[in-house]
XYZ file of C-alpha atoms in Angstrom:
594
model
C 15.880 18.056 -18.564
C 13.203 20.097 -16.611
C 10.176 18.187 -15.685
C 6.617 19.429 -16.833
C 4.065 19.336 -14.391
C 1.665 16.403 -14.719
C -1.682 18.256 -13.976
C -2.514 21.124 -16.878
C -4.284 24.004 -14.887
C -6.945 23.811 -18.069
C -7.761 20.249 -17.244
C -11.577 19.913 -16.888
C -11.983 19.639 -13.002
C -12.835 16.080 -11.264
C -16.787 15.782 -10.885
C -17.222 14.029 -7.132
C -19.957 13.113 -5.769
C -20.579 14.065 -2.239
C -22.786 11.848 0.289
C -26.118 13.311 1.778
C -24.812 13.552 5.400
C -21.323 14.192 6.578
C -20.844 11.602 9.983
C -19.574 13.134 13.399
C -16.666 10.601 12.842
C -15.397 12.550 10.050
C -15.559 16.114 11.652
C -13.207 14.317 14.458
C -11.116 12.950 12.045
C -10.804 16.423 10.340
C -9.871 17.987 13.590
C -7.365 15.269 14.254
C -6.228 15.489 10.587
C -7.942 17.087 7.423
C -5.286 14.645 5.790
C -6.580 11.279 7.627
C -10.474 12.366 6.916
C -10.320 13.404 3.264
C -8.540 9.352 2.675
C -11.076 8.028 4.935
C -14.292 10.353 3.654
C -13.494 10.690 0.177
C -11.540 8.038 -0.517
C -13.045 5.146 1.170
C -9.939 3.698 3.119
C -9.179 2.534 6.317
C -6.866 0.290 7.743
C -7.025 -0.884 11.365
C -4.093 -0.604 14.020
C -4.050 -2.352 17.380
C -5.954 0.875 18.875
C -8.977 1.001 16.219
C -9.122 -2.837 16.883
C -9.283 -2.654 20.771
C -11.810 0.808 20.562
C -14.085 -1.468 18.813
C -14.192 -4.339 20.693
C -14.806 -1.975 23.645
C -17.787 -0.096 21.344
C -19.972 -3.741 21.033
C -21.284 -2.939 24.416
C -22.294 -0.017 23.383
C -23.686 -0.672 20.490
C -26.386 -2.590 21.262
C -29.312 -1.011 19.952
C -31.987 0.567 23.037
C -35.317 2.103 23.443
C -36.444 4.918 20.917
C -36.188 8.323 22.286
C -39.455 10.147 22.768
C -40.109 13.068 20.334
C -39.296 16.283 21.574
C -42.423 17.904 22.428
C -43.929 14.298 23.986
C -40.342 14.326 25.726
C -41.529 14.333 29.809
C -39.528 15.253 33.172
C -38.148 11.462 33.639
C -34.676 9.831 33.308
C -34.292 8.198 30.385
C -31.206 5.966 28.536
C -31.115 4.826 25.393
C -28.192 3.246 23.496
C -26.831 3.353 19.783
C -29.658 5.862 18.426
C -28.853 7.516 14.844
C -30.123 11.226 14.192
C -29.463 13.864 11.872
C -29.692 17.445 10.729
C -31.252 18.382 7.791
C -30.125 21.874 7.686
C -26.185 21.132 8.331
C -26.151 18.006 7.015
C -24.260 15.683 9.421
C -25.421 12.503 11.043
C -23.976 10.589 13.972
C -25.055 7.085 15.751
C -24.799 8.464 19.200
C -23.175 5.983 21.946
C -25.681 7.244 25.307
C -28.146 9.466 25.627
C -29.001 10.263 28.903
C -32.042 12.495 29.525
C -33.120 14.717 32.933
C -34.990 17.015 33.792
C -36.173 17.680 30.161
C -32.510 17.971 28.654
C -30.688 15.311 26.356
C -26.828 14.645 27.145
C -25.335 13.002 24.842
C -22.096 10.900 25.959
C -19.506 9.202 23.777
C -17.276 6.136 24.642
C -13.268 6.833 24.114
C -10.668 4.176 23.638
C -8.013 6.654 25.175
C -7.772 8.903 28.157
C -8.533 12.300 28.940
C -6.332 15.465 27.824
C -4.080 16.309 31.023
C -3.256 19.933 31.811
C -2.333 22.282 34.508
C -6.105 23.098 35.049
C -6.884 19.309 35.157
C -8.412 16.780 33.279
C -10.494 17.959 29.565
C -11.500 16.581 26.809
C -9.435 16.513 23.690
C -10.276 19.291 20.793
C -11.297 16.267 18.358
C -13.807 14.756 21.011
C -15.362 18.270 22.269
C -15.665 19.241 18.358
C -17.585 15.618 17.870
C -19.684 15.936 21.331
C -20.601 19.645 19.787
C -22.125 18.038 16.720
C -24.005 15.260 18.299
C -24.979 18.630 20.604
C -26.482 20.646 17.126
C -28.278 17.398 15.640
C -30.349 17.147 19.077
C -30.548 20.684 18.978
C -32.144 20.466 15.030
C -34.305 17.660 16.077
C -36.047 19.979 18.435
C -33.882 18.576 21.887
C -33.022 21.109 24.839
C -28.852 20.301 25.105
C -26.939 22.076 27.112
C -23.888 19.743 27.768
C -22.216 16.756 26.739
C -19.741 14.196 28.426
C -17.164 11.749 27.032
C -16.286 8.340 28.940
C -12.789 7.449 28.200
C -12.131 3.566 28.709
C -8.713 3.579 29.646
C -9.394 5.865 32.595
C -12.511 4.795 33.447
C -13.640 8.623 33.676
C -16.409 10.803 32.499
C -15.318 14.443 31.214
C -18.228 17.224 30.923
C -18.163 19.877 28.266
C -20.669 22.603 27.753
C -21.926 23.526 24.537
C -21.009 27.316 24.230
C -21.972 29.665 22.048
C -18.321 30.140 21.303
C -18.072 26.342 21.333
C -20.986 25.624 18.414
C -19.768 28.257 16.176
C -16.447 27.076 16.179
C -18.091 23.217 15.523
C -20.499 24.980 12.597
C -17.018 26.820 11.109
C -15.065 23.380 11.393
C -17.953 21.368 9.524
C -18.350 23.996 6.847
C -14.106 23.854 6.406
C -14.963 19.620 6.146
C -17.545 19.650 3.221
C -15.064 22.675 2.214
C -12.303 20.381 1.949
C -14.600 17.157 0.869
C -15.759 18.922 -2.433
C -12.019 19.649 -2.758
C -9.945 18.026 -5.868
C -6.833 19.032 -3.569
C -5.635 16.624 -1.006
C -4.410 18.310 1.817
C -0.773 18.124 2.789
C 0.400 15.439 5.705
C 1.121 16.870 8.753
C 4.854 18.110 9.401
C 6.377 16.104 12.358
C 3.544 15.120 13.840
C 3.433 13.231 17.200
C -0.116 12.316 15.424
C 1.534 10.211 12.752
C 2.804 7.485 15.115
C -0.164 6.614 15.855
C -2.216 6.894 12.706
C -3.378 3.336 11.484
C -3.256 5.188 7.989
C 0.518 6.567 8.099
C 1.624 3.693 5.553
C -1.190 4.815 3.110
C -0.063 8.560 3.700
C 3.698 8.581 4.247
C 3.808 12.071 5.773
C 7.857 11.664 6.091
C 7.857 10.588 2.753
C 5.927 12.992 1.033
C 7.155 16.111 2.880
C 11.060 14.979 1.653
C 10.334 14.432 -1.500
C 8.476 18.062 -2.299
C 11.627 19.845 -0.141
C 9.404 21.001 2.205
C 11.273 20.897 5.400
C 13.182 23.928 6.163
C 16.304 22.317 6.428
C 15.806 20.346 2.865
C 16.648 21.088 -0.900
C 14.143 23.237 -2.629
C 13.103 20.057 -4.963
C 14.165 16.125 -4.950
C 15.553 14.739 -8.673
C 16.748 11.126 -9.041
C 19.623 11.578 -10.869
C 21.755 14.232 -10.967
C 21.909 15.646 -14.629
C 25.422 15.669 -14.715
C 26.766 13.080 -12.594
C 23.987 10.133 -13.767
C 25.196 7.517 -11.540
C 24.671 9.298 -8.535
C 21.741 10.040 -6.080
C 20.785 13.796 -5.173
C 18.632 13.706 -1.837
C 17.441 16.499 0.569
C 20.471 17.233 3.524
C 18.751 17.493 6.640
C 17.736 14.860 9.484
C 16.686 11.178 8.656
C 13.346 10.224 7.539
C 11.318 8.856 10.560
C 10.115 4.806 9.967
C 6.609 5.233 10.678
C 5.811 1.711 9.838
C 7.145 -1.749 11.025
C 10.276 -2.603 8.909
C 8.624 -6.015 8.071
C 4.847 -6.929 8.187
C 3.825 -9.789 10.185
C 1.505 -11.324 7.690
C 2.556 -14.064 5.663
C 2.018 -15.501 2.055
C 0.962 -19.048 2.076
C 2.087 -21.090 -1.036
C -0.295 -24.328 -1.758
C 2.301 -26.058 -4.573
C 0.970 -30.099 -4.530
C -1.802 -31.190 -6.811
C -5.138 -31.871 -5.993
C -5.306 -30.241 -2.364
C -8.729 -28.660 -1.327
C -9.133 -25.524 0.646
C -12.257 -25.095 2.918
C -12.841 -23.272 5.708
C -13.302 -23.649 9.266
C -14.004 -20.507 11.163
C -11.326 -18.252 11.334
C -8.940 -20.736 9.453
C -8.195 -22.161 6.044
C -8.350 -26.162 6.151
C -5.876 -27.395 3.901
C -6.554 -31.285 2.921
C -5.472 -33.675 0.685
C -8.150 -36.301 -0.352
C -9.682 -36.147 3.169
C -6.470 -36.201 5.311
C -5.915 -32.730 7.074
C -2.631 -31.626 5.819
C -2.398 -28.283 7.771
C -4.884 -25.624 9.510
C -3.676 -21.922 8.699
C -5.007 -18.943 10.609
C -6.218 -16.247 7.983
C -5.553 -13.425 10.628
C -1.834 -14.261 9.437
C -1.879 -14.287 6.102
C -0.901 -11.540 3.395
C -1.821 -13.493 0.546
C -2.476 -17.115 -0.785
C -1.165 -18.647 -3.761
C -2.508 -21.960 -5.677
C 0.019 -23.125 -8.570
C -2.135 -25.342 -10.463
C -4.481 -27.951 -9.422
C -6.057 -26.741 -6.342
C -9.601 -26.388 -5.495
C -10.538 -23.611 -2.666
C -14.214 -23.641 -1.541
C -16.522 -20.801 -1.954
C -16.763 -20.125 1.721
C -12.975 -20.229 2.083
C -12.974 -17.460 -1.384
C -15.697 -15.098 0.749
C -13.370 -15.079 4.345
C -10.422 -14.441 2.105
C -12.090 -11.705 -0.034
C -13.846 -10.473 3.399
C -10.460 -10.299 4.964
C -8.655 -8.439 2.024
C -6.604 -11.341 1.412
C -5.585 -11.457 -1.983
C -5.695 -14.885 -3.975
C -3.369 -15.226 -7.007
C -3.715 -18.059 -9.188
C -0.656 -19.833 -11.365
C -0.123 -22.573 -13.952
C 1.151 -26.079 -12.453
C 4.753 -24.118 -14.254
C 4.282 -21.292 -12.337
C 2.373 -18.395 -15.032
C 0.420 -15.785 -13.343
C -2.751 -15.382 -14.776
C -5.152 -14.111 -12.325
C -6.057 -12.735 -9.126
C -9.073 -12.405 -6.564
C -9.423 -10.316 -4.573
C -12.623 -8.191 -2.328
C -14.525 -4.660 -3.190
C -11.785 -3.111 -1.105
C -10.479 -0.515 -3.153
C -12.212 2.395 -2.728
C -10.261 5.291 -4.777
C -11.737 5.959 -7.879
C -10.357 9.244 -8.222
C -6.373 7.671 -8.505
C -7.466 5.322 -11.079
C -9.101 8.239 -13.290
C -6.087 10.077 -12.459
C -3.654 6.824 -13.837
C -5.788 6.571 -16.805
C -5.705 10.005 -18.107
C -2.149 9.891 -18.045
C -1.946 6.630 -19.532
C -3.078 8.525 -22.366
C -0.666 11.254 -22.717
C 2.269 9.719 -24.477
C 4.869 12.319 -22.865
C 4.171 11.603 -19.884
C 4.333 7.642 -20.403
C 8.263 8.807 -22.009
C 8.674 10.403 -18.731
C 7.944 7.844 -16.209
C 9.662 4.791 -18.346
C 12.844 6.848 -18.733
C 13.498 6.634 -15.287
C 12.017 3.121 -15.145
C 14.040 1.908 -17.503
C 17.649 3.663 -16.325
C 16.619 2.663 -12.497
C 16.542 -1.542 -14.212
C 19.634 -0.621 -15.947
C 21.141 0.680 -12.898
C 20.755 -2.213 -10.570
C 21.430 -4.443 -13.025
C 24.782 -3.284 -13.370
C 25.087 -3.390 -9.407
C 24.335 -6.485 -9.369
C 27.237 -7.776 -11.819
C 29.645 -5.068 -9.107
C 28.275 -7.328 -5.993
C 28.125 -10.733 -7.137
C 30.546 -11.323 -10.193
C 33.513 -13.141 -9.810
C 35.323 -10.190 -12.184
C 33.107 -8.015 -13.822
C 33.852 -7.163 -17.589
C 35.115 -3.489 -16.826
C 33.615 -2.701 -20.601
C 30.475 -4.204 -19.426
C 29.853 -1.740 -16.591
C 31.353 1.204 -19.110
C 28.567 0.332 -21.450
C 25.590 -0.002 -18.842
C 26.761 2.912 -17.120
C 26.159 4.874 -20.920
C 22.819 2.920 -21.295
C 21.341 4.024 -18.128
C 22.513 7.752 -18.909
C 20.830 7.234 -22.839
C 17.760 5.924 -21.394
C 17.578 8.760 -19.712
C 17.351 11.450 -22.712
C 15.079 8.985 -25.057
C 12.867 10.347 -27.162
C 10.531 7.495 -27.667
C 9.445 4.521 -26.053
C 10.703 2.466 -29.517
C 14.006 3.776 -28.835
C 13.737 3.111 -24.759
C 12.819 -0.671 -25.700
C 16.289 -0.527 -28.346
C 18.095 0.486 -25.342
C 16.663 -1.703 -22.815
C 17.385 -4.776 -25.119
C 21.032 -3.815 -25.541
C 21.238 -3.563 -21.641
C 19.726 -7.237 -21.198
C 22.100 -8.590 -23.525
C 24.799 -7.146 -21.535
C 23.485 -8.154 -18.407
C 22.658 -11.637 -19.364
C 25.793 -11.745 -21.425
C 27.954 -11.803 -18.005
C 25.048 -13.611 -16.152
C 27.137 -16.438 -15.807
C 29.357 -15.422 -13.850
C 27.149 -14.915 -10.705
C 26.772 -18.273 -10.695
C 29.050 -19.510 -8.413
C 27.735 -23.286 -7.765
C 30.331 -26.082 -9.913
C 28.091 -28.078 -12.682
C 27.174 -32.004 -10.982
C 28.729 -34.783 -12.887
C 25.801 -36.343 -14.890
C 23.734 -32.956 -15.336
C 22.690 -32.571 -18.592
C 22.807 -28.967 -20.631
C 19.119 -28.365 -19.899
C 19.238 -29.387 -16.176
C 22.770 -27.568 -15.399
C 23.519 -24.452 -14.324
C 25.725 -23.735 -17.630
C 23.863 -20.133 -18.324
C 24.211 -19.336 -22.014
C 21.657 -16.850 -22.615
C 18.291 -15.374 -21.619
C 14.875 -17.249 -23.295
C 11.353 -17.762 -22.020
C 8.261 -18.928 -23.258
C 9.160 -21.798 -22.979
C 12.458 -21.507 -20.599
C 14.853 -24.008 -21.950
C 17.395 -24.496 -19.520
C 17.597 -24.403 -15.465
C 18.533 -20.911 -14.879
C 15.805 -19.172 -17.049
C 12.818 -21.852 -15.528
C 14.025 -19.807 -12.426
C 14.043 -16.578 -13.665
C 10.877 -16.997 -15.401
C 8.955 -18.065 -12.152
C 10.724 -15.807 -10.300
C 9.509 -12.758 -12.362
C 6.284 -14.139 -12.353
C 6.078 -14.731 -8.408
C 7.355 -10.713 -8.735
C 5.095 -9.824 -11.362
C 2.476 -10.932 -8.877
C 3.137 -8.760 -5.756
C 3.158 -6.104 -7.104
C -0.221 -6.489 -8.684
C -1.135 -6.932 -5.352
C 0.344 -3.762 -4.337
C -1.580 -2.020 -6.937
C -4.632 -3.187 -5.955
C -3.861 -2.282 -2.267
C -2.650 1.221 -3.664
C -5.767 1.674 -5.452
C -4.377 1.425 -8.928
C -5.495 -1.150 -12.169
C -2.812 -3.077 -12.638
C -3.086 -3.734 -16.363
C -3.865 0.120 -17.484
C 0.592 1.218 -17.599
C 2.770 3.705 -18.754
C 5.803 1.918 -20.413
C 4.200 -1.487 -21.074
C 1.050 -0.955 -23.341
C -2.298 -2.429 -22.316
C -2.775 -5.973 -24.013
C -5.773 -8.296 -22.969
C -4.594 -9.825 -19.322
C -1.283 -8.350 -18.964
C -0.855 -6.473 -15.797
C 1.339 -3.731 -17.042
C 1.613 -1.097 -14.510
C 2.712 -4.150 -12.450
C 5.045 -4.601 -14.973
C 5.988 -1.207 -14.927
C 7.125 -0.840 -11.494
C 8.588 -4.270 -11.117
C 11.418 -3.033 -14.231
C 14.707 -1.591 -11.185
C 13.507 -4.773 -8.983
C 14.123 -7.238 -11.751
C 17.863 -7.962 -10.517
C 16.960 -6.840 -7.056
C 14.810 -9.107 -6.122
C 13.775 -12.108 -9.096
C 17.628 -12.294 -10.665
C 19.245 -12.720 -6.293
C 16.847 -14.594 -5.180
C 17.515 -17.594 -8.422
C 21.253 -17.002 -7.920
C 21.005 -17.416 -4.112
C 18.630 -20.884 -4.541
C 21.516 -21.842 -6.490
C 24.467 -20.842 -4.994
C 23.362 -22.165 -1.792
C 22.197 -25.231 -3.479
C 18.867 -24.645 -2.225
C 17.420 -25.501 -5.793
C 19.977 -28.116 -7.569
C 20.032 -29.840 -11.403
C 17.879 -32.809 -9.727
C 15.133 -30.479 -9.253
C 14.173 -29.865 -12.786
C 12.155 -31.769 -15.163
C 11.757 -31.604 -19.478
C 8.177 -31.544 -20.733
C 8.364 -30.830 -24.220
C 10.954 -28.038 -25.587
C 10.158 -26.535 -21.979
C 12.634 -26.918 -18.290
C 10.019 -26.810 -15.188
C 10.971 -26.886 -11.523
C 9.561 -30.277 -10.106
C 7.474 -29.506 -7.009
C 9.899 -29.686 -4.358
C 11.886 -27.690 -6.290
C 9.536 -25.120 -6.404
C 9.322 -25.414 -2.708
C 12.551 -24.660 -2.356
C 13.048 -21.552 -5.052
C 9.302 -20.067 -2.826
C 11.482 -20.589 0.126
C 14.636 -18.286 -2.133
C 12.338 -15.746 -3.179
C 10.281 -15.002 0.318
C 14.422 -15.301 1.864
C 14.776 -12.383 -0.495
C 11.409 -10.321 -0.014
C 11.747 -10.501 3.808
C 15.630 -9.131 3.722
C 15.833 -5.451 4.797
C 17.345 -3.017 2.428
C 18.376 0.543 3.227
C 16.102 3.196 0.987
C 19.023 5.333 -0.828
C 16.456 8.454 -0.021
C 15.138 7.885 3.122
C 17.931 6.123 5.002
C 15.907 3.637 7.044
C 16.067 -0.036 6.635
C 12.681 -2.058 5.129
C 12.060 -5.150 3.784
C 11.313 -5.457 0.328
C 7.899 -6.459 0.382
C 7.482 -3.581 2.628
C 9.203 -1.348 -0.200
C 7.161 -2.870 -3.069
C 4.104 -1.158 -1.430
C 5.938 1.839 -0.533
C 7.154 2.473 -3.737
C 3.517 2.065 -5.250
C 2.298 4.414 -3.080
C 4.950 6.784 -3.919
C 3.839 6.546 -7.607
C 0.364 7.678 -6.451
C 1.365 10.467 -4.660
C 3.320 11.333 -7.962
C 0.012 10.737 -9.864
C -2.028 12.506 -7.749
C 0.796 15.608 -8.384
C 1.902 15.951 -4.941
C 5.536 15.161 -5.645
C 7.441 16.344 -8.814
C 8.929 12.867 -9.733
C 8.754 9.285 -9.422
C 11.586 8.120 -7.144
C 12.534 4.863 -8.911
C 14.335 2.755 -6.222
C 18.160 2.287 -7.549
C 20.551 0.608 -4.470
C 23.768 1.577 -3.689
């Protein structure tokens, strides 16, 4: 089926509002990469890599505030330096907090601290075209505030050097050109495209927000690709059709080295001590946890966190997720980090359009069916070879659809397929003694309550999913609970929902048969309360323990052919959905394993 595009050409154009003064930052930025300044101009994001962090540790010197600078026409023959003054100019509209002024003989220099070095060439040492174009605007503000400057210098840290530049005539028309092409591109609806095998990339602290590599394979724009990525090949549905060529460079760490921290035994209270989250019980000290480390923290049930320890967290984009003593997910806090209004306008419009909600939980929905029927082919002791006929057929009818109603029919039928041979990934012998409800005897699927062993851990393990990847769409920039295939309802977070569908079996469904199997989780663990099963807490313990085993394992991407872990891919795959949103790929590419 050809895809329609999801941005009509008559659609009423996005209204943005554009700041007073454009900062000398940015026009560097949009030298270095019109990409990397319109996410951190117009979109408001920024993440920090060991460079940013080191440049501004070495800035806080130089940021100390020094004497006002004399007005230009009370400006006298004397040396003068001042530190960490702000000007700007009216008529071209940029601003920049200048590191050193140094003024002589009637003439302001302005000089700029670098993290780096210098740019190295045959000729010598020179500054780099991002950090002349910056110096030339710091140059024209001066010049606008009635300042004689005829030069500029940069100090680069690493070297311990200064490099001189003069300001041209060819020099500040090319810097007046590049800041017209900035508000140009600013005012612009249009993202520009990532750069094409870019040295740059490596060492962008925003490459896993942009995913250059990513984007550029799946719009077939390398020379060496396919004109245009699909999912599934239309007449072979089982199969993946990617773009030939060489592999798709890993721009980010496999694995992040953050952390969630899981707080599981009643009554614990959370301050804060500095950097660090004080964990006590009554007023023992059970354990000091460094924030810097963490990802996320979760509190399952009666837990009390102070208001100072709720501001570092929030300060520190930390995400806090809140669950029932069972394990429900029912809320989340988190800072004013996300920025990106324009995405979520972008999701909501589309939210609205009900072909384009068919669209997106077609392939949803036959990705789910997909690795659910992997699953059975890995980890069954003998699949049912009618089983595999049928979700094989499923996945290709949820394909062609033509209604969510119908897509929910045939998602049903694939559960009960699925769960029908459940069983027989279960590979752990029942314990003498172990009642129905506490054994691992899987009969079929329930919930609300879960009233046997197996579906308490499939219920908290789809709600411990459910949760990351609200997180990731937050981090992404998304609202969780505005979806495509699951329909708003008060407090459900259904574009989590949505994208959590093909990692159902990949991630929940292993990680409860691997607690089991490896007897990680056993019958003992459980407890009745009511017509409900619960996990006791150690039990719990033990199933966080399963899952995170499971999150941190590194999977091969079927279109990218490098290895990352899966909470790595839960935030790549969000991010690919923007980029799909935003209509700079064609499709969606739903993650389906080999």
């Amino acid at each position: 089926m050809a895809s329609s595009p999801i941005h009509s050409p008559q659609a009423e154009p996005e209204r943005r509002a554009l700041p007073d003064y454009m900062p000398a930052r940015m026009i560097n930025e949009f030298v270095y990469c019109p990409r990397l300044f319109y996410y951190e101009q117009v979109e408001g994001l920024f993440a920090h890599s060991a460079d940013t962090i080191e440049g501004e540790a070495q800035h806080k010197r130089v940021d100390k505030e020094g004497k006002d600078l004399p007005p230009a026409e009370e400006l006298e023959e004397e040396e003068i330096r001042t530190r960490s003054l702000m000007l700007a100019s009216d008529r071209h509209r940029v601003i920049a907090k200048m590191d050193l002024l140094e003024v002589a003989d009637g003439a302001v220099t302005p000089v700029d601290y670098k993290h780096g070095r210098p740019r190295e060439t045959d000729q010598g040492i020179e500054l780099w075209s991002t950090d002349r174009i910056q110096l030339a605007v710091q140059g024209l503000i001066l010049r606008d505030n009635g300042y004689r400057s005829d030069e500029g210098m940069v100090f680069y840290q690493k070297t311990r050097q200064r490099v001189r530049v003069e300001f041209t005539v060819k020099l500040m028309t090319e810097t007046l050109e590049t800041i017209s092409r900035a508000w140009e591109t600013a005012a612009s609806e249009q993202i520009p495209a990532p750069l094409v095998d870019s040295p740059k990339c490596t060492r962008c602290s925003l490459v896993g927000i942009c995913l250059p590599e990513e984007t550029h394979r799946l719009r077939g724009e390398r020379p060496e690709a396919a004109p245009q990525l699909t999912l599934f090949d239309e007449t072979r549905n089982d199969r993946l059709k990617k773009p030939p060529g060489r592999e798709t460079r890993l721009l980010v760490t496999p694995r992040t080295d953050l952390r969630p921290l899981y707080l599981n035994s009643q009554g614990l209270r959370v301050g804060k001590s500095g950097a660090v989250l004080r964990i006590k019980e009554k007023d023992t000290v059970r354990q000091d946890v460094r924030i810097g480390e963490l990802c996320q923290v979760n509190l399952m049930g009666n837990i009390q966190m102070s208001t100072q320890a709720v501001q570092e967290l929030c300060s520190s984009e930390v995400p806090i997720c809140y669950f029932s003593r069972g394990g429900w997910f029912y809320g989340i806090t988190t800072g004013l980090n996300t920025k990106n209004v324009f995405l979520r306008r972008s999701q909501f419009r589309l939210a609205e359009q009900e072909w384009y909600c068919l669209r997106l939980a077609r392939r949803l929905t036959a990705g789910k069916i997909r690795n659910q029927r992997t699953m059975l082919l890995r980890n069954h002791v003998e699949p049912d070879k009618r089983v595999l006929r049928e979700l094989k057929e499923m996945a290709g009818r949820a394909e062609r659809a033509d209604s969510l109603e119908e897509l929910l029919g045939i998602e049903g039928n694939a559960a009960r397929l699925y769960f029908g041979s459940f069983a027989g990934m279960i590979k752990m012998e029942p314990e003498d003694g172990a009642t129905d409800a506490f054994s691992f005897d899987f009969q079929r699927r329930n919930r609300r309550p879960p009233r046997d062993a197996v579906n308490a851990l499939l219920s908290l393990g789809y709600s411990l999913l459910t949760k990351d990847f609200t997180i990731a769409c937050y981090a992404v920039g998304f609202d969780p609970l505005m979806g495509f295939y699951h329909q708003p309802r008060q407090g459900r977070p259904a574009l989590a929902l949505d994208l959590m569908e093909p990692f159902r079996p990949l991630v929940a469904d292993s990680a409860a048969l691997s607690a089991m199997n490896t007897k990680m989780v056993t019958p003992k663990d459980f407890i009745r309360a009511g017509r409900a099963v619960a996990l006791r807490a150690e039990g719990r313990k033990a199933f966080f323990r399963a899952y995170e085993l499971r999150m941190d394992t590194l999977v091969t991407h079927p279109l990218f052919d490098y290895r990352v872990s899966y909470r790595r891919l839960l935030e790549i795959q969000a991010r690919l959905l923007a980029r799909h949103i935003e209509g700079e790929v064609e499709e969606y590419p739903v993650f389906v394993t080999r």
